[in-house]
CSV table of C-alpha atoms in Angstrom, one decimal:
chain,number,residue,atom,x,y,z
A,1,UNK,CA,-27.3,-25.9,-11.2
A,2,UNK,CA,-31.0,-26.9,-11.3
A,3,UNK,CA,-31.8,-23.2,-11.9
A,4,UNK,CA,-30.0,-23.4,-15.3
A,5,UNK,CA,-30.3,-27.1,-16.2
A,6,UNK,CA,-33.5,-28.8,-14.9
A,7,UNK,CA,-31.8,-32.2,-14.7
A,8,UNK,CA,-29.5,-30.8,-12.0
A,9,UNK,CA,-26.4,-31.8,-14.1
A,10,UNK,CA,-24.7,-29.7,-16.7
A,11,UNK,CA,-26.4,-29.9,-20.1
A,12,UNK,CA,-25.3,-27.6,-22.9
A,13,UNK,CA,-28.6,-28.3,-24.7
A,14,UNK,CA,-30.7,-27.2,-21.7
A,15,UNK,CA,-28.5,-24.2,-21.2
A,16,UNK,CA,-28.8,-23.0,-24.8
A,17,UNK,CA,-32.5,-23.6,-24.8
A,18,UNK,CA,-32.9,-21.5,-21.7
A,19,UNK,CA,-30.8,-18.7,-23.2
A,20,UNK,CA,-32.9,-18.8,-26.4
A,21,UNK,CA,-36.1,-18.4,-24.4
A,22,UNK,CA,-34.6,-15.5,-22.5
A,23,UNK,CA,-33.6,-13.8,-25.7
A,24,UNK,CA,-37.1,-14.4,-27.2
A,25,UNK,CA,-38.7,-12.5,-24.3
A,26,UNK,CA,-35.9,-9.8,-24.3
A,27,UNK,CA,-34.8,-10.8,-20.8
A,28,UNK,CA,-31.3,-11.1,-22.2
A,29,UNK,CA,-29.6,-9.2,-25.0
A,30,UNK,CA,-26.4,-10.0,-26.9
A,31,UNK,CA,-23.6,-7.4,-27.1
A,32,UNK,CA,-20.4,-7.6,-29.1
A,33,UNK,CA,-17.1,-6.6,-27.5
A,34,UNK,CA,-13.7,-6.3,-29.1
A,35,UNK,CA,-13.2,-8.5,-32.1
A,36,UNK,CA,-15.8,-11.3,-32.3
A,37,UNK,CA,-16.3,-11.7,-28.6
A,38,UNK,CA,-20.0,-11.8,-27.6
A,39,UNK,CA,-21.6,-11.3,-24.2
A,40,UNK,CA,-25.0,-11.7,-22.7
A,41,UNK,CA,-26.5,-8.8,-20.8
A,42,UNK,CA,-29.6,-8.7,-18.7
A,43,UNK,CA,-32.3,-6.2,-19.7
A,44,UNK,CA,-32.2,-3.2,-17.4
A,45,UNK,CA,-35.7,-3.7,-16.1
A,46,UNK,CA,-34.9,-7.3,-15.2
A,47,UNK,CA,-31.8,-6.0,-13.4
A,48,UNK,CA,-33.9,-3.5,-11.5
A,49,UNK,CA,-36.3,-6.2,-10.4
A,50,UNK,CA,-33.5,-8.5,-9.3
A,51,UNK,CA,-32.0,-5.7,-7.2
A,52,UNK,CA,-35.1,-4.4,-5.6
A,53,UNK,CA,-37.6,-7.2,-5.4
A,54,UNK,CA,-35.6,-10.2,-4.4
A,55,UNK,CA,-34.7,-10.6,-0.7
A,56,UNK,CA,-31.0,-9.8,0.0
A,57,UNK,CA,-30.3,-13.3,1.2
A,58,UNK,CA,-32.2,-14.9,-1.6
A,59,UNK,CA,-30.7,-17.8,-3.6
A,60,UNK,CA,-30.8,-15.8,-6.8
A,61,UNK,CA,-28.7,-13.0,-5.3
A,62,UNK,CA,-26.0,-15.5,-4.4
A,63,UNK,CA,-26.3,-17.0,-7.9
A,64,UNK,CA,-25.8,-13.6,-9.5
A,65,UNK,CA,-22.7,-13.1,-7.5
A,66,UNK,CA,-21.3,-16.5,-8.5
A,67,UNK,CA,-22.1,-15.8,-12.2
A,68,UNK,CA,-20.5,-12.4,-12.1
A,69,UNK,CA,-17.3,-13.8,-10.4
A,70,UNK,CA,-17.0,-16.6,-12.9
A,71,UNK,CA,-17.0,-14.0,-15.7
A,72,UNK,CA,-13.8,-12.3,-14.4
A,73,UNK,CA,-10.4,-13.1,-15.8
A,74,UNK,CA,-7.5,-11.6,-13.9
A,75,UNK,CA,-4.5,-10.3,-15.8
A,76,UNK,CA,-1.8,-7.6,-15.4
A,77,UNK,CA,-2.1,-5.8,-18.7
A,78,UNK,CA,-5.8,-4.6,-18.9
A,79,UNK,CA,-6.7,-7.2,-21.6
A,80,UNK,CA,-10.2,-7.6,-20.2
A,81,UNK,CA,-10.6,-4.1,-18.9
A,82,UNK,CA,-13.5,-3.1,-21.3
A,83,UNK,CA,-15.6,-6.1,-20.3
A,84,UNK,CA,-14.7,-5.8,-16.6
A,85,UNK,CA,-15.9,-2.2,-16.6
A,86,UNK,CA,-19.2,-3.2,-18.1
A,87,UNK,CA,-19.9,-5.4,-15.0
A,88,UNK,CA,-18.8,-2.9,-12.4
A,89,UNK,CA,-22.4,-1.5,-11.9
A,90,UNK,CA,-23.5,-5.1,-11.1
A,91,UNK,CA,-20.6,-5.6,-8.7
A,92,UNK,CA,-21.2,-2.4,-6.9
A,93,UNK,CA,-24.9,-3.2,-6.7
A,94,UNK,CA,-24.2,-6.6,-5.0
A,95,UNK,CA,-24.2,-7.0,-1.2
A,96,UNK,CA,-20.6,-7.4,0.1
A,97,UNK,CA,-21.7,-9.7,2.9
A,98,UNK,CA,-23.3,-12.1,0.5
A,99,UNK,CA,-19.9,-13.0,-0.9
A,100,UNK,CA,-19.3,-16.2,0.8
A,101,UNK,CA,-16.3,-17.4,-1.1
A,102,UNK,CA,-12.8,-16.1,-1.0
A,103,UNK,CA,-12.3,-16.4,-4.7
A,104,UNK,CA,-15.4,-14.3,-5.5
A,105,UNK,CA,-14.4,-11.5,-3.1
A,106,UNK,CA,-10.9,-11.5,-4.7
A,107,UNK,CA,-12.4,-11.4,-8.2
A,108,UNK,CA,-14.6,-8.4,-7.4
A,109,UNK,CA,-11.8,-6.6,-5.6
A,110,UNK,CA,-9.5,-7.1,-8.6
A,111,UNK,CA,-12.0,-5.7,-11.2
A,112,UNK,CA,-12.7,-2.7,-9.0
A,113,UNK,CA,-9.1,-2.0,-8.3
A,114,UNK,CA,-8.2,-2.5,-12.0
A,115,UNK,CA,-10.6,0.4,-12.8
A,116,UNK,CA,-9.4,2.3,-9.8
A,117,UNK,CA,-12.7,2.1,-8.0
A,118,UNK,CA,-10.6,1.8,-4.9
A,119,UNK,CA,-13.0,2.3,-2.1
A,120,UNK,CA,-15.4,-0.5,-3.0
A,121,UNK,CA,-12.4,-2.6,-3.9
A,122,UNK,CA,-11.2,-2.2,-0.3
A,123,UNK,CA,-14.6,-3.4,0.9
A,124,UNK,CA,-14.4,-6.6,-1.1
A,125,UNK,CA,-10.7,-7.2,-0.2
A,126,UNK,CA,-11.5,-6.7,3.4
A,127,UNK,CA,-14.2,-9.3,3.0
A,128,UNK,CA,-11.7,-11.7,1.4
A,129,UNK,CA,-9.3,-11.2,4.3
A,130,UNK,CA,-12.0,-12.0,6.8
A,131,UNK,CA,-13.0,-15.1,5.0
A,132,UNK,CA,-9.4,-16.2,4.7
A,133,UNK,CA,-8.8,-15.7,8.5
A,134,UNK,CA,-12.0,-17.6,9.3
A,135,UNK,CA,-11.2,-20.5,7.0
A,136,UNK,CA,-7.4,-20.7,7.1
A,137,UNK,CA,-6.2,-18.7,10.1
A,138,UNK,CA,-4.1,-15.6,10.1
A,139,UNK,CA,-0.7,-17.2,9.3
A,140,UNK,CA,-1.8,-19.1,6.2
A,141,UNK,CA,0.0,-18.1,2.9
A,142,UNK,CA,-3.4,-17.2,1.3
A,143,UNK,CA,-4.3,-15.0,4.2
A,144,UNK,CA,-0.9,-13.2,3.9
A,145,UNK,CA,-1.6,-12.8,0.2
A,146,UNK,CA,-5.0,-11.3,1.0
A,147,UNK,CA,-3.3,-8.7,3.3
A,148,UNK,CA,-1.0,-7.8,0.4
A,149,UNK,CA,-3.8,-7.2,-2.0
A,150,UNK,CA,-5.7,-5.1,0.6
A,151,UNK,CA,-2.6,-3.1,1.2
A,152,UNK,CA,-2.3,-2.2,-2.5
A,153,UNK,CA,-6.0,-1.0,-2.6
A,154,UNK,CA,-5.4,1.1,0.5
A,155,UNK,CA,-2.5,2.7,-1.4
A,156,UNK,CA,-4.9,3.5,-4.3
A,157,UNK,CA,-7.3,5.1,-1.8
A,158,UNK,CA,-4.5,7.4,-0.6
A,159,UNK,CA,-4.3,5.6,2.7
A,160,UNK,CA,-0.5,5.2,2.4
A,161,UNK,CA,0.3,4.9,6.1
A,162,UNK,CA,-2.3,2.1,6.6
A,163,UNK,CA,-1.0,0.4,3.4
A,164,UNK,CA,2.6,0.5,4.8
A,165,UNK,CA,1.6,-0.9,8.1
A,166,UNK,CA,-0.2,-3.8,6.5
A,167,UNK,CA,2.8,-4.5,4.2
A,168,UNK,CA,5.0,-4.7,7.2
A,169,UNK,CA,2.7,-7.5,8.5
A,170,UNK,CA,2.8,-9.2,5.1
A,171,UNK,CA,6.6,-8.9,5.1
A,172,UNK,CA,6.9,-10.5,8.5
A,173,UNK,CA,4.6,-13.3,7.4
A,174,UNK,CA,6.5,-13.9,4.1
A,175,UNK,CA,9.8,-14.1,5.9
A,176,UNK,CA,8.5,-16.5,8.4
A,177,UNK,CA,7.0,-18.8,5.7
A,178,UNK,CA,9.6,-18.5,3.0
A,179,UNK,CA,12.7,-16.7,4.2
A,180,UNK,CA,14.2,-13.4,3.0
A,181,UNK,CA,15.3,-14.4,-0.4
A,182,UNK,CA,12.1,-16.0,-1.7
A,183,UNK,CA,10.6,-14.1,-4.7
A,184,UNK,CA,7.3,-13.4,-2.8
A,185,UNK,CA,9.2,-11.9,0.1
A,186,UNK,CA,11.3,-9.7,-2.3
A,187,UNK,CA,8.1,-8.6,-4.0
A,188,UNK,CA,6.7,-7.4,-0.6
A,189,UNK,CA,10.0,-5.6,0.2
A,190,UNK,CA,9.7,-3.8,-3.2
A,191,UNK,CA,6.1,-2.8,-2.5
A,192,UNK,CA,7.2,-1.5,0.9
A,193,UNK,CA,9.8,0.7,-0.7
A,194,UNK,CA,7.0,2.4,-2.7
A,195,UNK,CA,5.3,3.1,0.6
A,196,UNK,CA,8.4,4.7,1.9
A,197,UNK,CA,8.5,6.9,-1.2
A,198,UNK,CA,4.9,8.0,-0.9
A,199,UNK,CA,5.4,8.8,2.8
A,200,UNK,CA,8.5,10.9,2.1
A,201,UNK,CA,11.0,8.4,3.5
A,202,UNK,CA,13.2,8.8,0.5
A,203,UNK,CA,16.5,7.5,1.8
A,204,UNK,CA,14.7,4.4,3.3
A,205,UNK,CA,13.2,3.8,-0.1
A,206,UNK,CA,16.6,3.9,-1.9
A,207,UNK,CA,18.1,1.5,0.7
A,208,UNK,CA,15.2,-1.0,0.4
A,209,UNK,CA,15.3,-0.9,-3.4
A,210,UNK,CA,19.1,-1.5,-3.4
A,211,UNK,CA,18.7,-4.3,-1.0
A,212,UNK,CA,16.0,-6.0,-3.1
A,213,UNK,CA,18.1,-5.4,-6.3
A,214,UNK,CA,21.1,-7.2,-4.7
A,215,UNK,CA,19.0,-10.1,-3.5
A,216,UNK,CA,17.2,-10.5,-6.8
A,217,UNK,CA,20.4,-10.5,-8.8
A,218,UNK,CA,21.9,-13.1,-6.6
A,219,UNK,CA,18.8,-15.3,-6.5
A,220,UNK,CA,17.2,-14.8,-9.9
A,221,UNK,CA,20.0,-13.6,-12.1
A,222,UNK,CA,20.6,-10.3,-13.9
A,223,UNK,CA,18.2,-11.1,-16.8
A,224,UNK,CA,15.1,-11.9,-14.8
A,225,UNK,CA,12.1,-9.6,-15.4
A,226,UNK,CA,11.9,-8.9,-11.7
A,227,UNK,CA,15.4,-7.4,-11.8
A,228,UNK,CA,14.2,-5.0,-14.5
A,229,UNK,CA,11.3,-4.1,-12.3
A,230,UNK,CA,13.5,-3.4,-9.4
A,231,UNK,CA,15.9,-1.2,-11.5
A,232,UNK,CA,12.8,0.8,-12.6
A,233,UNK,CA,11.7,1.2,-9.0
A,234,UNK,CA,15.2,2.2,-7.8
A,235,UNK,CA,15.3,4.9,-10.5
A,236,UNK,CA,12.1,6.4,-9.0
A,237,UNK,CA,13.6,6.4,-5.6
A,238,UNK,CA,16.9,7.9,-6.8
A,239,UNK,CA,15.1,10.9,-8.3
A,240,UNK,CA,13.6,11.7,-4.9
A,241,UNK,CA,17.1,12.1,-3.4
A,242,UNK,CA,18.4,14.2,-6.3
A,243,UNK,CA,20.3,11.5,-8.2
A,244,UNK,CA,18.6,12.4,-11.5
A,245,UNK,CA,21.3,11.4,-13.9
A,246,UNK,CA,21.5,7.9,-12.5
A,247,UNK,CA,17.7,7.6,-12.6
A,248,UNK,CA,17.6,8.6,-16.3
A,249,UNK,CA,20.4,6.1,-17.2
A,250,UNK,CA,18.5,3.3,-15.4
A,251,UNK,CA,15.1,4.1,-16.9
A,252,UNK,CA,16.5,4.4,-20.4
A,253,UNK,CA,18.1,1.0,-20.1
A,254,UNK,CA,15.0,-0.6,-18.6
A,255,UNK,CA,12.7,0.9,-21.2
A,256,UNK,CA,14.9,-0.4,-24.0
A,257,UNK,CA,15.0,-3.9,-22.7
A,258,UNK,CA,11.3,-4.1,-21.6
A,259,UNK,CA,10.2,-2.8,-25.0
A,260,UNK,CA,12.2,-5.5,-26.8
A,261,UNK,CA,10.6,-8.1,-24.5
A,262,UNK,CA,7.0,-7.0,-24.4
A,263,UNK,CA,6.4,-4.3,-27.0
A,264,UNK,CA,5.0,-0.9,-26.2
A,265,UNK,CA,1.4,-1.9,-25.3
A,266,UNK,CA,2.4,-3.2,-21.9
A,267,UNK,CA,1.6,-1.7,-18.5
A,268,UNK,CA,5.1,-2.1,-17.2
A,269,UNK,CA,6.7,-0.6,-20.4
A,270,UNK,CA,4.3,2.4,-20.3
A,271,UNK,CA,5.0,3.0,-16.6
A,272,UNK,CA,8.8,3.2,-17.3
A,273,UNK,CA,8.2,5.4,-20.4
A,274,UNK,CA,6.3,7.9,-18.4
A,275,UNK,CA,8.8,7.9,-15.6
A,276,UNK,CA,11.7,8.4,-18.0
A,277,UNK,CA,9.8,11.3,-19.6
A,278,UNK,CA,9.4,13.0,-16.3
A,279,UNK,CA,13.1,12.5,-15.4
A,280,UNK,CA,14.2,14.0,-18.8
A,281,UNK,CA,12.1,17.0,-18.0
A,282,UNK,CA,13.8,17.3,-14.6
A,283,UNK,CA,17.3,17.4,-16.1
A,284,UNK,CA,16.2,20.0,-18.7
A,285,UNK,CA,15.8,17.7,-21.8
A,286,UNK,CA,12.3,19.0,-22.4
A,287,UNK,CA,11.8,18.2,-26.0
A,288,UNK,CA,13.0,14.6,-25.5
A,289,UNK,CA,10.6,14.4,-22.6
A,290,UNK,CA,7.7,15.6,-24.7
A,291,UNK,CA,8.2,13.0,-27.3
A,292,UNK,CA,8.1,10.2,-24.7
A,293,UNK,CA,5.2,11.7,-22.8
A,294,UNK,CA,3.0,12.3,-25.8
A,295,UNK,CA,3.6,8.7,-26.9
A,296,UNK,CA,2.8,7.5,-23.4
A,297,UNK,CA,-0.5,9.3,-23.3
A,298,UNK,CA,-1.4,8.0,-26.7
A,299,UNK,CA,-0.6,4.4,-25.7
A,300,UNK,CA,-2.4,4.6,-22.3
A,301,UNK,CA,-5.5,5.9,-24.1
A,302,UNK,CA,-5.5,2.8,-26.3
A,303,UNK,CA,-4.7,0.3,-23.5
A,304,UNK,CA,-6.7,1.6,-20.6
A,305,UNK,CA,-9.1,4.3,-22.0
A,306,UNK,CA,-9.3,8.1,-21.8
A,307,UNK,CA,-10.6,8.3,-18.2
A,308,UNK,CA,-8.4,5.6,-16.5
A,309,UNK,CA,-6.2,6.8,-13.7
A,310,UNK,CA,-3.0,5.7,-15.5
A,311,UNK,CA,-4.0,7.7,-18.6
A,312,UNK,CA,-4.7,10.7,-16.3
A,313,UNK,CA,-1.3,10.4,-14.6
A,314,UNK,CA,0.4,10.4,-18.0
A,315,UNK,CA,-1.6,13.5,-19.0
A,316,UNK,CA,-0.5,15.2,-15.8
A,317,UNK,CA,3.1,14.3,-16.5
A,318,UNK,CA,2.9,15.8,-20.0
A,319,UNK,CA,1.4,18.9,-18.5
A,320,UNK,CA,4.4,19.2,-16.1
A,321,UNK,CA,6.8,19.4,-19.0
A,322,UNK,CA,4.7,21.9,-20.9
A,323,UNK,CA,4.6,24.0,-17.8
A,324,UNK,CA,8.4,23.8,-17.6
A,325,UNK,CA,8.5,25.1,-21.2
A,326,UNK,CA,6.2,28.0,-20.2
A,327,UNK,CA,3.5,26.7,-22.5
A,328,UNK,CA,1.1,27.6,-19.7
A,329,UNK,CA,-2.2,27.5,-21.6
A,330,UNK,CA,-1.6,23.9,-22.8
A,331,UNK,CA,-0.4,22.9,-19.4
A,332,UNK,CA,-3.4,24.4,-17.7
A,333,UNK,CA,-5.9,22.7,-20.1
A,334,UNK,CA,-4.3,19.3,-19.5
A,335,UNK,CA,-4.1,19.8,-15.7
A,336,UNK,CA,-7.7,20.7,-15.7
A,337,UNK,CA,-8.5,17.5,-17.5
A,338,UNK,CA,-6.4,15.5,-15.1
A,339,UNK,CA,-8.1,17.1,-12.1
A,340,UNK,CA,-11.6,16.5,-13.3
A,341,UNK,CA,-10.7,12.9,-14.2
A,342,UNK,CA,-9.2,12.1,-10.8
A,343,UNK,CA,-12.1,13.9,-9.0
A,344,UNK,CA,-14.6,11.6,-10.8
A,345,UNK,CA,-12.5,8.5,-9.9
A,346,UNK,CA,-11.4,9.2,-6.4
A,347,UNK,CA,-13.4,12.2,-5.2
A,348,UNK,CA,-12.1,15.5,-4.1
A,349,UNK,CA,-10.8,14.3,-0.7
A,350,UNK,CA,-8.1,12.1,-2.2
A,351,UNK,CA,-4.4,13.3,-2.0
A,352,UNK,CA,-3.8,12.6,-5.7
A,353,UNK,CA,-6.9,14.6,-6.7
A,354,UNK,CA,-5.9,17.5,-4.5
A,355,UNK,CA,-2.3,17.4,-5.9
A,356,UNK,CA,-3.6,17.7,-9.4
A,357,UNK,CA,-5.7,20.7,-8.3
A,358,UNK,CA,-2.6,22.3,-6.8
A,359,UNK,CA,-0.8,21.9,-10.1
A,360,UNK,CA,-3.8,23.4,-12.0
A,361,UNK,CA,-3.6,26.4,-9.6
A,362,UNK,CA,0.1,26.7,-10.3
A,363,UNK,CA,-0.8,27.1,-13.9
A,364,UNK,CA,-3.2,29.9,-13.0
A,365,UNK,CA,-0.4,31.6,-11.1
A,366,UNK,CA,1.9,31.3,-14.1
A,367,UNK,CA,-0.8,32.9,-16.3
A,368,UNK,CA,-1.2,35.8,-13.8
A,369,UNK,CA,-4.9,34.8,-13.2
A,370,UNK,CA,-4.5,35.7,-9.6
A,371,UNK,CA,-8.1,36.1,-8.5
A,372,UNK,CA,-8.8,32.5,-9.7
A,373,UNK,CA,-5.6,31.3,-8.2
A,374,UNK,CA,-6.4,32.7,-4.8
A,375,UNK,CA,-9.9,31.3,-4.9
A,376,UNK,CA,-8.6,27.9,-5.9
A,377,UNK,CA,-5.9,28.0,-3.2
A,378,UNK,CA,-8.5,28.7,-0.5
A,379,UNK,CA,-10.6,25.8,-1.8
A,380,UNK,CA,-7.5,23.6,-1.6
A,381,UNK,CA,-6.9,24.6,2.0
A,382,UNK,CA,-10.5,23.9,3.0
A,383,UNK,CA,-10.4,20.5,1.3
A,384,UNK,CA,-7.0,19.6,2.9
A,385,UNK,CA,-8.4,20.7,6.3
A,386,UNK,CA,-11.4,18.4,5.9
A,387,UNK,CA,-9.2,15.4,5.0
A,388,UNK,CA,-8.3,13.0,7.9
A,389,UNK,CA,-4.6,13.8,7.8
A,390,UNK,CA,-3.0,12.5,4.6
A,391,UNK,CA,0.6,11.3,4.8
A,392,UNK,CA,1.3,11.7,1.1
A,393,UNK,CA,4.6,13.6,1.0
A,394,UNK,CA,4.1,14.9,-2.6
A,395,UNK,CA,0.9,16.6,-1.5
A,396,UNK,CA,2.6,18.8,1.0
A,397,UNK,CA,5.5,19.4,-1.3
A,398,UNK,CA,3.0,20.7,-3.9
A,399,UNK,CA,1.3,22.9,-1.3
A,400,UNK,CA,4.6,24.4,-0.3
A,401,UNK,CA,5.4,25.1,-4.0
A,402,UNK,CA,2.0,26.8,-4.4
A,403,UNK,CA,2.6,28.8,-1.2
A,404,UNK,CA,5.9,30.1,-2.5
A,405,UNK,CA,4.4,31.0,-5.9
A,406,UNK,CA,1.6,32.9,-4.3
A,407,UNK,CA,3.9,34.8,-2.0
A,408,UNK,CA,6.2,35.7,-4.9
A,409,UNK,CA,3.2,37.1,-6.8
A,410,UNK,CA,2.2,39.3,-3.8
A,411,UNK,CA,-0.5,37.0,-2.4
A,412,UNK,CA,1.1,36.8,1.0
A,413,UNK,CA,-1.9,36.0,3.1
A,414,UNK,CA,-3.1,32.9,1.4
A,415,UNK,CA,0.5,31.8,0.7
A,416,UNK,CA,1.3,32.0,4.4
A,417,UNK,CA,-2.0,30.1,5.3
A,418,UNK,CA,-0.8,27.2,3.1
A,419,UNK,CA,2.7,27.3,4.5
A,420,UNK,CA,1.4,27.2,8.1
A,421,UNK,CA,-0.9,24.3,7.2
A,422,UNK,CA,2.0,22.3,5.8
A,423,UNK,CA,4.0,23.0,9.0
A,424,UNK,CA,1.2,21.8,11.2
A,425,UNK,CA,0.6,18.6,9.2
A,426,UNK,CA,4.3,17.7,9.0
A,427,UNK,CA,4.9,18.4,12.6
A,428,UNK,CA,7.7,21.0,12.2
């Protein structure tokens, strides 16, 4: 405190005087965000000096971490995303080991995960978990929560198997602390169903979602928001086992109710809107799908920004419907945009990035640009071989679809190479 207020106690007068002096010497600048919100930002040369010239264990380094963490406001609807993105370079420039409080590590992990900077998010959430275990033990509720947050970031990194294994530990801890019917336990069970889905355990995902739905209805009532969330999750699982009409019916009902409750500019509403658009495409209602998907892309752009992972997913879904309508040039352009966006966010060795490249290559095949398609397919195979063995089921389903498309177009060699790779990775 003495660094900011010489008396050692908080003084608004001292603080404002210090700020004015910093502004006079251009050590600080004022920037304006959305509306009338104003922020102080440190001059770039001062930032460089703080990073390079201060010892890593210096008091000022820890102070910067504390100030950054205090600036963060967690929410579920990206309300502070623009500001949070502006401080990500500072967070990534900090030293993880200097985070000595659980709350600061959680705050940094939240901001990074919100923007889908998942690898550094994992580092901070691993740090938070270590601090929780040291301070509270490995069975404390806060430690169990830390495991759950880390599991979610592992999912974002494409480490779906590791995420599932950690969720199983969280579920065991939640049941021991609260019992099976507690909302926190049910939330973990729902998250575990998503892991089953990503790993290709589709029947297990349906069973888990149905179990959670029954328990939530009994404990929380039919009108509880968590019941709507579970219905939306169940619809996703039903699609994977071929029950498309049921999925469409559920998603349409959930979208209607959620929109009435929260309006369109809501993360949960937009997620269901995109899911319903994809489902409509799968049952052949392409024009209805396009209306929803175009609206979804527009709203995601406004809520999360052009280059956010959720916006890119919505763009990829729209491209899927355009491809189904044989509007291949439009589909390819959007798939190229999605691939480049995911590559910048996750890197090329991420299963979601590679899947978007597969879909882009399918568009090349559809347009009979076979030289490019073969070259891209060989690049996909090299990248997949370099990856440490992804368990993402959709990736291998996409590779198999590409293999069949290439074979049907006479490119038997590269098509068979992809097919054999899928067989080896899936163990059959």
